[in-house]
Coordinates of C-alpha atoms and ligand atoms in Angstrom, one line a residue:
M1 CA -14.8 37.9 -8.6
S2 CA -16.6 36.1 -5.8
E3 CA -15.9 36.7 -2.1
T4 CA -14.9 33.1 -1.6
P5 CA -11.6 32.8 0.2
H6 CA -8.9 32.0 -2.3
L7 CA -6.1 29.7 -1.4
N8 CA -3.1 30.2 -3.6
L9 CA -2.1 26.7 -4.7
D10 CA 0.9 28.1 -6.5
R11 CA 2.4 28.4 -3.1
A12 CA 1.4 25.0 -1.8
P13 CA 4.4 24.1 0.3
A14 CA 6.8 21.3 -0.8
R15 CA 6.6 19.2 2.3
T16 CA 8.9 16.4 3.3
L17 CA 6.3 13.6 3.4
M18 CA 7.3 11.0 6.0
G19 CA 3.8 9.9 7.0
P20 CA 2.4 6.5 6.0
G21 CA 1.6 8.0 2.6
P22 CA 1.3 10.0 0.4
S23 CA 5.0 10.1 -0.4
N24 CA 7.0 12.7 -2.3
M25 CA 6.7 12.7 -6.1
H26 CA 9.4 12.8 -8.7
P27 CA 9.3 15.9 -11.0
R28 CA 8.6 13.7 -13.9
V29 CA 5.4 12.5 -12.4
Y30 CA 4.2 16.1 -12.0
A31 CA 5.2 16.7 -15.6
A32 CA 3.2 13.7 -16.8
L33 CA 0.1 14.9 -14.9
S34 CA 0.1 18.2 -16.7
Q35 CA 0.2 16.7 -20.3
P36 CA -2.9 17.4 -22.4
V37 CA -6.1 15.4 -21.7
V38 CA -7.0 13.1 -24.5
G39 CA -10.3 11.2 -24.8
H40 CA -10.7 8.1 -22.7
M41 CA -11.3 6.1 -26.0
D42 CA -8.4 7.7 -27.9
P43 CA -6.0 5.2 -29.4
L44 CA -3.2 7.1 -27.6
Y45 CA -4.9 6.5 -24.3
F46 CA -5.2 2.8 -25.1
K47 CA -1.5 2.7 -25.7
V48 CA -0.9 4.3 -22.3
M49 CA -3.2 1.8 -20.7
D50 CA -1.4 -1.1 -22.4
E51 CA 2.1 0.0 -21.3
A52 CA 0.9 0.7 -17.8
Q53 CA -0.7 -2.8 -17.7
A54 CA 2.5 -4.4 -18.9
R55 CA 4.6 -2.5 -16.3
L56 CA 2.1 -3.4 -13.6
R57 CA 2.6 -7.0 -14.3
T58 CA 6.3 -6.6 -13.8
L59 CA 5.7 -4.6 -10.6
F60 CA 3.4 -7.3 -9.2
G61 CA 5.6 -10.1 -10.4
T62 CA 2.9 -11.8 -12.4
R63 CA 1.7 -12.8 -15.8
N64 CA -2.0 -12.5 -14.8
D65 CA -4.2 -11.4 -17.6
L66 CA -6.6 -9.6 -15.3
T67 CA -4.2 -6.8 -14.2
L68 CA -5.4 -3.2 -14.3
A69 CA -5.7 0.1 -12.4
L70 CA -9.0 1.4 -11.0
P71 CA -9.8 5.1 -10.6
T72 CA -9.8 5.0 -6.8
T73 CA -7.4 4.8 -3.8
G74 CA -6.1 1.8 -1.9
M75 CA -9.4 1.5 0.0
G76 CA -11.3 1.3 -3.2
A77 CA -9.0 -1.5 -4.4
M78 CA -9.6 -3.3 -1.1
E79 CA -13.4 -2.9 -1.6
A80 CA -13.1 -3.9 -5.4
S81 CA -11.2 -7.1 -4.5
L82 CA -13.6 -8.1 -1.8
V83 CA -16.9 -7.4 -3.6
N84 CA -15.6 -9.6 -6.5
L85 CA -14.3 -12.4 -4.4
I86 CA -17.1 -12.8 -1.9
E87 CA -20.7 -14.0 -2.4
P88 CA -23.3 -13.8 0.4
G89 CA -22.8 -16.7 2.8
D90 CA -19.1 -17.3 1.9
E91 CA -16.9 -18.0 4.9
V92 CA -14.0 -15.5 5.0
L93 CA -11.0 -15.5 7.3
V94 CA -9.2 -12.2 8.0
G95 CA -5.9 -12.1 9.7
K96 CA -6.4 -9.1 11.9
H97 CA -3.5 -7.3 13.4
G98 CA -4.1 -3.6 12.8
V99 CA -6.5 -1.1 11.4
F100 CA -6.3 -2.0 7.7
S101 CA -6.8 -5.7 8.2
G102 CA -9.8 -4.7 10.5
R103 CA -11.3 -2.7 7.6
M104 CA -11.2 -5.9 5.5
T105 CA -13.6 -7.4 8.0
G106 CA -16.0 -4.5 7.7
I107 CA -16.1 -4.6 4.0
A108 CA -16.3 -8.4 3.8
E109 CA -19.4 -8.4 6.1
R110 CA -21.1 -5.8 3.9
C111 CA -20.6 -8.2 1.1
G112 CA -22.6 -10.8 3.0
G113 CA -19.5 -12.8 4.0
K114 CA -19.4 -14.8 7.2
V115 CA -16.2 -13.4 8.6
R116 CA -13.9 -15.1 11.1
E117 CA -11.1 -13.0 12.5
L118 CA -7.7 -14.3 13.5
D119 CA -7.1 -11.8 16.2
I120 CA -3.3 -11.3 16.4
A121 CA -1.5 -9.0 18.8
W122 CA -0.6 -5.7 17.3
G123 CA 3.1 -5.7 16.4
R124 CA 3.0 -9.4 15.4
A125 CA 2.3 -11.1 12.1
V126 CA 0.0 -14.0 11.2
E127 CA 1.6 -17.4 11.6
P128 CA 0.9 -20.1 8.9
A129 CA -0.1 -22.6 11.6
Q130 CA -2.8 -20.2 12.8
V131 CA -4.3 -20.0 9.3
E132 CA -4.1 -23.8 8.9
A133 CA -5.9 -24.4 12.1
E134 CA -8.8 -22.2 11.0
L135 CA -8.9 -23.7 7.5
K136 CA -9.0 -27.2 9.0
S137 CA -12.1 -26.5 11.1
H138 CA -14.1 -24.2 8.8
P139 CA -15.0 -24.3 5.1
I140 CA -13.3 -21.0 4.4
K141 CA -13.3 -19.7 0.8
L142 CA -11.2 -16.6 1.1
V143 CA -8.3 -15.6 3.3
C144 CA -7.4 -11.9 3.6
L145 CA -4.1 -10.7 4.8
V146 CA -2.2 -7.3 4.8
H147 CA 1.4 -7.5 3.6
A148 CA 2.5 -4.2 5.3
E149 CA 0.1 -3.3 8.1
T150 CA 0.6 0.4 8.1
S151 CA -1.0 1.0 11.5
T152 CA 1.7 -1.1 13.3
G153 CA 4.6 -1.2 10.8
V154 CA 4.6 -5.0 10.6
I155 CA 5.5 -7.0 7.5
Q156 CA 3.6 -10.2 6.9
N157 CA 6.7 -12.2 5.8
R158 CA 5.4 -15.8 5.4
L159 CA 3.0 -15.3 2.5
P160 CA 4.3 -18.3 0.4
E161 CA 3.8 -20.8 3.1
I162 CA 0.3 -19.4 3.9
A163 CA -0.6 -19.5 0.2
K164 CA 0.2 -23.2 0.1
I165 CA -2.0 -23.9 3.1
C166 CA -4.9 -21.9 1.6
H167 CA -4.7 -23.8 -1.7
A168 CA -4.5 -27.2 0.1
H169 CA -7.8 -26.3 1.8
G170 CA -9.5 -24.9 -1.4
A171 CA -9.3 -21.3 -0.2
L172 CA -8.1 -18.2 -2.1
L173 CA -5.6 -15.8 -0.7
L174 CA -6.1 -12.0 -1.1
V175 CA -3.2 -9.7 -0.1
D176 CA -3.2 -5.9 0.5
T177 CA 0.1 -4.4 -0.6
V178 CA -0.9 -0.8 -0.5
A179 CA 2.0 0.2 1.7
S180 CA 4.6 -2.2 0.4
L181 CA 4.5 -2.9 -3.4
G182 CA 7.5 -1.3 -5.0
G183 CA 9.3 -0.9 -1.7
V184 CA 9.6 -4.4 -0.4
P185 CA 10.3 -7.7 -2.3
F186 CA 7.1 -9.1 -3.6
H187 CA 6.3 -11.9 -6.1
T188 CA 2.7 -12.6 -6.9
D189 CA 3.2 -15.6 -9.2
E190 CA 6.2 -17.1 -7.4
W191 CA 4.4 -17.0 -4.1
D192 CA 1.2 -18.3 -5.8
L193 CA -1.1 -15.4 -4.6
D194 CA -4.6 -15.3 -6.0
A195 CA -5.4 -11.6 -5.8
V196 CA -3.3 -8.6 -4.9
Y197 CA -4.1 -4.9 -4.8
T198 CA -2.1 -1.7 -4.1
G199 CA -2.4 2.1 -4.2
S200 CA -0.4 4.8 -6.0
Q201 CA 0.7 7.2 -3.5
K202 CA 2.9 5.1 -1.2
C203 CA 5.9 3.2 -2.6
L204 CA 5.1 4.2 -6.2
S205 CA 5.2 7.9 -5.5
V206 CA 2.3 8.7 -7.8
P207 CA -0.5 11.0 -6.4
P208 CA -3.4 9.3 -4.7
G209 CA -6.3 8.4 -7.0
I210 CA -5.4 5.3 -9.1
A211 CA -5.2 1.8 -7.6
P212 CA -3.7 -1.2 -9.4
L213 CA -4.8 -4.8 -8.8
T214 CA -4.2 -8.3 -10.2
F215 CA -6.3 -11.4 -10.1
G216 CA -4.9 -14.9 -10.9
K217 CA -6.5 -18.0 -12.4
R218 CA -8.2 -19.2 -9.3
A219 CA -9.7 -15.8 -8.6
E220 CA -10.9 -15.6 -12.2
E221 CA -12.6 -19.0 -11.7
K222 CA -14.4 -17.5 -8.7
L223 CA -15.6 -14.6 -10.9
K224 CA -16.9 -16.9 -13.6
N225 CA -18.6 -19.2 -11.2
R226 CA -20.4 -16.6 -9.1
K227 CA -24.1 -17.3 -8.7
T228 CA -24.9 -13.7 -7.8
P229 CA -23.9 -10.5 -9.5
V230 CA -21.1 -8.4 -7.9
Q231 CA -22.9 -6.0 -5.6
S232 CA -21.0 -3.0 -7.0
W233 CA -21.5 -2.3 -10.7
F234 CA -18.6 0.2 -10.8
F235 CA -16.1 -2.3 -9.2
D236 CA -17.3 -5.4 -11.2
L237 CA -14.0 -6.5 -12.6
T238 CA -15.6 -8.6 -15.3
L239 CA -17.0 -5.3 -16.7
V240 CA -14.0 -3.2 -16.0
R241 CA -11.6 -5.6 -17.7
K242 CA -13.4 -5.2 -21.0
Y243 CA -12.3 -1.6 -21.0
W244 CA -8.6 -2.6 -20.4
N245 CA -8.5 -5.6 -22.8
E246 CA -8.8 -5.5 -26.6
E247 CA -12.6 -5.2 -26.5
R248 CA -12.2 -1.6 -25.3
I249 CA -15.8 -1.4 -24.1
Y250 CA -16.5 2.0 -22.4
H251 CA -17.0 1.4 -18.6
H252 CA -16.0 4.7 -17.1
T253 CA -14.0 7.7 -18.3
G254 CA -10.5 6.5 -17.6
P255 CA -8.6 8.9 -15.3
V256 CA -6.4 10.0 -18.2
N257 CA -3.8 12.2 -16.5
M258 CA -3.6 9.9 -13.5
T259 CA -2.8 7.1 -15.9
Y260 CA -0.1 9.2 -17.4
A261 CA 1.3 9.8 -13.9
L262 CA 1.1 6.0 -13.0
L263 CA 2.9 5.1 -16.2
E264 CA 5.7 7.6 -15.5
G265 CA 5.9 6.3 -11.9
L266 CA 6.2 2.7 -13.3
R267 CA 8.9 3.8 -15.8
L268 CA 10.9 5.4 -12.9
V269 CA 10.6 2.1 -11.0
D270 CA 11.9 0.2 -14.1
E271 CA 14.8 2.6 -14.6
E272 CA 15.9 2.2 -11.0
G273 CA 15.2 -1.6 -11.1
L274 CA 13.0 -3.3 -8.6
E275 CA 15.8 -5.0 -6.7
A276 CA 17.7 -1.8 -6.4
R277 CA 14.5 0.0 -5.2
W278 CA 13.9 -2.7 -2.6
A279 CA 17.5 -2.3 -1.4
R280 CA 17.2 1.5 -1.2
H281 CA 14.1 1.1 1.0
A282 CA 15.8 -1.4 3.3
H283 CA 18.9 0.7 3.6
A284 CA 17.0 3.9 4.5
A285 CA 15.0 2.0 7.1
K286 CA 18.1 0.4 8.6
A287 CA 19.5 4.0 9.1
L288 CA 16.2 5.2 10.6
H289 CA 16.0 2.3 13.0
A290 CA 19.6 2.6 14.1
G291 CA 19.1 6.3 14.6
L292 CA 15.9 6.0 16.7
E293 CA 17.4 3.3 18.9
A294 CA 20.6 5.2 19.4
M295 CA 18.5 8.2 20.5
G296 CA 17.0 6.0 23.2
L297 CA 13.6 5.6 21.6
A298 CA 11.8 2.3 21.3
L299 CA 10.5 0.7 18.1
F300 CA 7.0 -0.7 18.5
V301 CA 7.7 -3.8 16.5
K302 CA 10.1 -5.8 18.7
D303 CA 11.0 -8.6 16.3
P304 CA 13.4 -7.1 13.7
A305 CA 12.3 -9.6 11.1
L306 CA 8.8 -8.2 11.3
R307 CA 9.8 -4.6 10.8
C308 CA 8.5 -3.2 7.6
P309 CA 11.0 -0.9 5.9
T310 CA 8.4 1.3 4.5
V311 CA 6.7 2.3 7.7
T312 CA 8.2 2.4 11.1
T313 CA 6.3 2.8 14.4
V314 CA 8.2 4.4 17.2
E315 CA 6.8 4.7 20.7
I316 CA 6.2 8.2 22.0
P317 CA 8.7 8.7 24.9
A318 CA 7.4 9.7 28.4
G319 CA 7.1 13.4 28.7
A320 CA 6.7 14.1 25.0
D321 CA 3.6 15.8 23.6
D322 CA 2.3 13.8 20.6
V323 CA 0.3 16.6 18.9
K324 CA 2.8 19.4 19.7
T325 CA 5.7 17.3 18.4
R326 CA 4.0 16.6 15.1
K327 CA 2.9 20.2 14.8
A328 CA 6.4 21.4 15.3
L329 CA 7.8 19.0 12.7
L330 CA 5.3 20.3 10.2
E331 CA 5.5 24.0 11.0
Q332 CA 9.2 24.4 11.7
H333 CA 10.6 21.8 9.3
G334 CA 7.8 21.2 6.7
L335 CA 8.0 17.5 7.6
E336 CA 4.9 15.3 8.0
I337 CA 4.9 12.1 10.0
G338 CA 1.8 10.1 11.0
G339 CA 0.1 9.9 14.4
G340 CA -0.8 6.5 15.9
L341 CA -3.9 4.8 14.6
G342 CA -6.4 2.7 16.7
A343 CA -4.6 1.2 19.7
L344 CA -1.5 3.3 19.0
K345 CA -3.3 6.6 19.0
G346 CA -1.4 8.9 21.3
K347 CA 1.2 6.2 21.9
G348 CA 3.1 5.9 18.7
W349 CA 4.3 7.8 15.6
R350 CA 4.3 6.3 12.2
V351 CA 7.3 7.3 10.0
G352 CA 7.1 6.5 6.3
L353 CA 10.1 5.9 4.0
M354 CA 8.3 5.3 0.7
G355 CA 9.1 5.7 -2.9
E356 CA 11.0 8.8 -3.6
G357 CA 11.1 9.5 0.2
A358 CA 13.1 6.4 1.1
V359 CA 16.4 8.3 1.2
G360 CA 19.0 9.2 3.7
N361 CA 18.4 12.9 3.7
H362 CA 14.8 12.3 4.9
V363 CA 16.1 10.1 7.6
L364 CA 18.7 12.7 8.8
L365 CA 16.2 15.6 8.6
F366 CA 13.6 13.7 10.6
L367 CA 16.1 12.5 13.3
G368 CA 17.7 16.0 13.6
A369 CA 14.3 17.8 13.8
L370 CA 12.8 15.3 16.2
G371 CA 15.8 15.4 18.5
G372 CA 15.7 19.2 18.7
I373 CA 12.0 19.3 19.3
L374 CA 12.0 16.6 22.1
N375 CA 15.0 18.2 23.8
A376 CA 13.1 21.5 23.8
Q377 CA 10.2 19.6 25.5
G378 CA 12.6 18.5 28.2
V379 CA 12.6 14.9 27.1
K380 CA 16.0 13.4 27.7
I381 CA 17.1 11.9 24.4
K382 CA 20.5 11.5 22.7
A383 CA 19.8 13.5 19.6
G384 CA 23.4 13.6 18.5
A385 CA 23.9 9.8 19.0
G386 CA 20.9 9.2 16.8
L387 CA 22.3 11.2 13.9
E388 CA 25.7 9.6 14.3
A389 CA 24.2 6.1 14.2
A390 CA 22.1 6.8 11.2
G391 CA 25.0 8.5 9.4
A392 CA 27.2 5.5 10.0
V393 CA 24.6 3.2 8.3
L394 CA 24.2 5.6 5.4
N395 CA 27.9 6.0 4.9
A396 CA 28.7 2.2 5.1
P397 CA 29.1 0.5 1.7
R398 CA 25.9 -1.5 1.0
Ligands
PLP401 C1 -3.0 3.3 3.0 C2 -3.5 1.9 3.1 C3 -4.7 1.6 2.7 C4 -5.7 2.6 2.2 O1 -5.3 3.3 1.1 P1 -5.9 4.7 0.7 O2 -5.2 5.1 -0.5 O3 -5.7 5.6 1.9 O4 -7.4 4.5 0.4 C5 -5.1 0.3 2.7 N1 -4.3 -0.7 3.2 C6 -3.0 -0.3 3.7 C7 -2.1 -1.4 4.2 C8 -2.6 1.0 3.7 O5 -1.4 1.3 4.1

């Protein structure tokens, strides 16, 4: 036996995960993870890939042939999408209103893209007219937007109009749905979106490590007509898809058990029904928002129509200690929330209601725990009123 310190993972705590991901997992997903590994070229694994692919199409709301899952996280899917869609010299427009949209700029520039940023105030969404003005004055080939900007809790709710504008000007539209797909209504084909990616550990409640994406006809044309090879061999979708389609050409060792987990997560989505799942997220968020406001706390996103149900940003009240509060939530209640990112660091908390975690008992535990902790810090808030307001929403017929 070595002297290396040994952490007993049998006793890894079962946290209540209310950060901006990962979310809590369903027991069936854990069970799927622990099934025997088969070879990545085993006919059984190909069946798993096929069923996962079919279910991903339903989840994305698409019939796109190029729909698959990469062995990476949401950031990897962002990178994969951008390296495939951008060639050196291409003009790219990024709607920037938070940390994740800002990262799109960083990656697009590394692809050699000439990036223009639509700098939107944090807490606001990109307006179609703003995109139109940019497209009229610049030969932009790709527009990049984040559906749920997890750093602010804003939902980009005018994607269909923006897609129309993009196509009228010959630009493609790429959308990040890492924090929204499976939790918020989304329709790739109906909204005519060209490329969409997501992650596993947020609204799908599958562990981090597998990231789905889908590319439509226009995006496929871009891949076909590229004059330069995709700078990343690993993320070159023209190569990866040959592993996912009937050619079955080895590209990488498929993450077998993560694909089982993804498939089980997608079956759970299907059993619940997408519409019912969206409604569950909306209902839990409504209770959380009512509770926080009744406590006397302020939501960072002022326009209710722009509040994303899957992640809520709440302003840290005067007199409250950011780090101590989050530490107390974790240590006393086993409950994780997220701290502020970027401009909201030290000023806001990010509370996730995603996948399995978008339920009333998470809302009530968080409000009750937060109320007690803040009162103990001498911050005057109405803890009881918060619980009452949230309870009233949860008890009302939907
Ligand atoms: C979480 C998140 C990502 C990054 O995903 P990882 O799985 O952490 O790599 C990207 N975009 C958005 C909007 C996110 O919320």
